[in-house]
Amino acid sequence: MLTKSEKQIMDLLWSVDRPLSCTEIVELSGDKTWKDSYVHSLIKSLLKKDVVKIEGFELISRSYARKFAPKVTKEEFYLREYLEENEENSMPALFAAFAKTKADEKTMNEIEDMIRDWKKGKGIK
């Protein structure tokens, strides 16, 4: 389970197409008044929760800053959270709820193609 601030950092990391340093996270956080030290604490927690990974280093001035990226996609994260919190619920029930509320023909066709590929041993793309 993530805190509100951790979720905001994850949303930022998911929304950009590159790894970010803590300084960049602060800069891109818009109206947040986060300090570098607070972002460092949040990143440390996200690393411990295994949702963020270190994705290299960048030379800034005369020192190196670590760059961070999501370890899982947003969809994988929320599915994992759902399943951890609702062990008694099954994927078919979750899918049925999705199909009733959000599915359209294009989405259902894409899901059918994924299932067909999975059954043929091609895996999910």
GROMACS .gro file of C-alpha atoms in nm:
model
  125
    1MET     CA    1   0.000   0.000   0.000
    2LEU     CA    2   0.136   0.339  -0.095
    3THR     CA    3   0.088   0.669   0.082
    4LYS     CA    4  -0.070   0.960  -0.106
    5SER     CA    5   0.270   1.120  -0.168
    6GLU     CA    6   0.422   0.791  -0.285
    7LYS     CA    7   0.134   0.749  -0.532
    8GLN     CA    8   0.194   1.102  -0.661
    9ILE     CA    9   0.561   1.020  -0.722
   10MET     CA   10   0.467   0.695  -0.896
   11ASP     CA   11   0.215   0.879  -1.115
   12LEU     CA   12   0.490   1.123  -1.213
   13LEU     CA   13   0.735   0.841  -1.291
   14TRP     CA   14   0.470   0.659  -1.495
   15SER     CA   15   0.386   0.975  -1.689
   16VAL     CA   16   0.738   1.055  -1.812
   17ASP     CA   17   0.930   0.851  -2.064
   18ARG     CA   18   1.263   0.858  -1.884
   19PRO     CA   19   1.422   0.793  -1.544
   20LEU     CA   20   1.427   1.090  -1.305
   21SER     CA   21   1.658   1.208  -1.029
   22CYS     CA   22   1.514   1.331  -0.699
   23THR     CA   23   1.590   1.689  -0.807
   24GLU     CA   24   1.394   1.637  -1.130
   25ILE     CA   25   1.105   1.487  -0.933
   26VAL     CA   26   1.094   1.801  -0.717
   27GLU     CA   27   1.109   2.024  -1.027
   28LEU     CA   28   0.833   1.833  -1.209
   29SER     CA   29   0.605   1.809  -0.907
   30GLY     CA   30   0.437   2.137  -0.994
   31ASP     CA   31   0.248   2.284  -0.700
   32LYS     CA   32   0.403   2.049  -0.444
   33THR     CA   33   0.638   2.206  -0.192
   34TRP     CA   34   0.844   1.892  -0.145
   35LYS     CA   35   1.203   1.928  -0.039
   36ASP     CA   36   1.480   1.707  -0.177
   37SER     CA   37   1.514   1.531   0.159
   38TYR     CA   38   1.142   1.441   0.162
   39VAL     CA   39   1.159   1.306  -0.194
   40HIS     CA   40   1.469   1.103  -0.097
   41SER     CA   41   1.267   0.948   0.189
   42LEU     CA   42   0.976   0.871  -0.043
   43ILE     CA   43   1.207   0.713  -0.301
   44LYS     CA   44   1.376   0.506  -0.031
   45SER     CA   45   1.033   0.379   0.075
   46LEU     CA   46   0.934   0.304  -0.287
   47LEU     CA   47   1.259   0.110  -0.338
   48LYS     CA   48   1.184  -0.091  -0.024
   49LYS     CA   49   0.829  -0.159  -0.153
   50ASP     CA   50   0.987  -0.285  -0.477
   51VAL     CA   51   0.797  -0.055  -0.713
   52VAL     CA   52   1.091   0.169  -0.815
   53LYS     CA   53   1.435   0.076  -0.944
   54ILE     CA   54   1.762   0.264  -0.984
   55GLU     CA   55   1.806   0.324  -1.354
   56GLY     CA   56   2.153   0.472  -1.374
   57PHE     CA   57   2.336   0.781  -1.260
   58GLU     CA   58   2.380   1.134  -1.389
   59LEU     CA   59   2.668   1.370  -1.324
   60ILE     CA   60   2.531   1.690  -1.175
   61SER     CA   61   2.793   1.952  -1.097
   62ARG     CA   62   3.065   1.747  -0.925
   63SER     CA   63   2.857   1.460  -0.789
   64TYR     CA   64   2.643   1.181  -0.924
   65ALA     CA   65   2.268   1.162  -0.878
   66ARG     CA   66   2.077   0.836  -0.898
   67LYS     CA   67   1.798   0.815  -1.156
   68PHE     CA   68   1.479   0.627  -1.075
   69ALA     CA   69   1.218   0.455  -1.289
   70PRO     CA   70   0.909   0.247  -1.216
   71LYS     CA   71   0.979  -0.123  -1.172
   72VAL     CA   72   0.623  -0.214  -1.273
   73THR     CA   73   0.364  -0.059  -1.502
   74LYS     CA   74   0.074   0.131  -1.353
   75GLU     CA   75  -0.162  -0.149  -1.452
   76GLU     CA   76   0.059  -0.419  -1.298
   77PHE     CA   77   0.087  -0.217  -0.979
   78TYR     CA   78  -0.287  -0.162  -0.936
   79LEU     CA   79  -0.366  -0.523  -1.019
   80ARG     CA   80  -0.112  -0.640  -0.760
   81GLU     CA   81  -0.258  -0.400  -0.502
   82TYR     CA   82  -0.610  -0.522  -0.576
   83LEU     CA   83  -0.517  -0.888  -0.547
   84GLU     CA   84  -0.320  -0.833  -0.224
   85GLU     CA   85  -0.611  -0.650  -0.063
   86ASN     CA   86  -0.881  -0.882  -0.198
   87GLU     CA   87  -0.742  -1.234  -0.186
   88GLU     CA   88  -1.090  -1.387  -0.203
   89ASN     CA   89  -1.170  -1.210  -0.532
   90SER     CA   90  -1.083  -1.383  -0.855
   91MET     CA   91  -0.960  -1.252  -1.186
   92PRO     CA   92  -1.275  -1.368  -1.367
   93ALA     CA   93  -1.487  -1.161  -1.127
   94LEU     CA   94  -1.259  -0.859  -1.174
   95PHE     CA   95  -1.274  -0.900  -1.551
   96ALA     CA   96  -1.654  -0.938  -1.544
   97ALA     CA   97  -1.682  -0.612  -1.348
   98PHE     CA   98  -1.454  -0.442  -1.601
   99ALA     CA   99  -1.655  -0.578  -1.894
  100LYS     CA  100  -1.981  -0.449  -1.743
  101THR     CA  101  -1.855  -0.098  -1.679
  102LYS     CA  102  -1.571  -0.003  -1.912
  103ALA     CA  103  -1.536  -0.243  -2.203
  104ASP     CA  104  -1.603  -0.150  -2.562
  105GLU     CA  105  -1.586  -0.371  -2.870
  106LYS     CA  106  -1.230  -0.266  -2.960
  107THR     CA  107  -1.103  -0.340  -2.608
  108MET     CA  108  -1.279  -0.676  -2.594
  109ASN     CA  109  -1.129  -0.771  -2.933
  110GLU     CA  110  -0.781  -0.680  -2.806
  111ILE     CA  111  -0.836  -0.896  -2.497
  112GLU     CA  112  -0.958  -1.186  -2.713
  113ASP     CA  113  -0.639  -1.154  -2.923
  114MET     CA  114  -0.423  -1.157  -2.607
  115ILE     CA  115  -0.601  -1.469  -2.478
  116ARG     CA  116  -0.565  -1.640  -2.817
  117ASP     CA  117  -0.188  -1.557  -2.825
  118TRP     CA  118  -0.149  -1.679  -2.468
  119LYS     CA  119  -0.318  -2.009  -2.552
  120LYS     CA  120  -0.092  -2.051  -2.857
  121GLY     CA  121   0.212  -2.004  -2.631
  122LYS     CA  122   0.312  -1.665  -2.771
  123GLY     CA  123   0.262  -1.488  -2.438
  124ILE     CA  124   0.113  -1.147  -2.376
  125LYS     CA  125   0.266  -0.845  -2.554
   0.00000   0.00000   0.00000
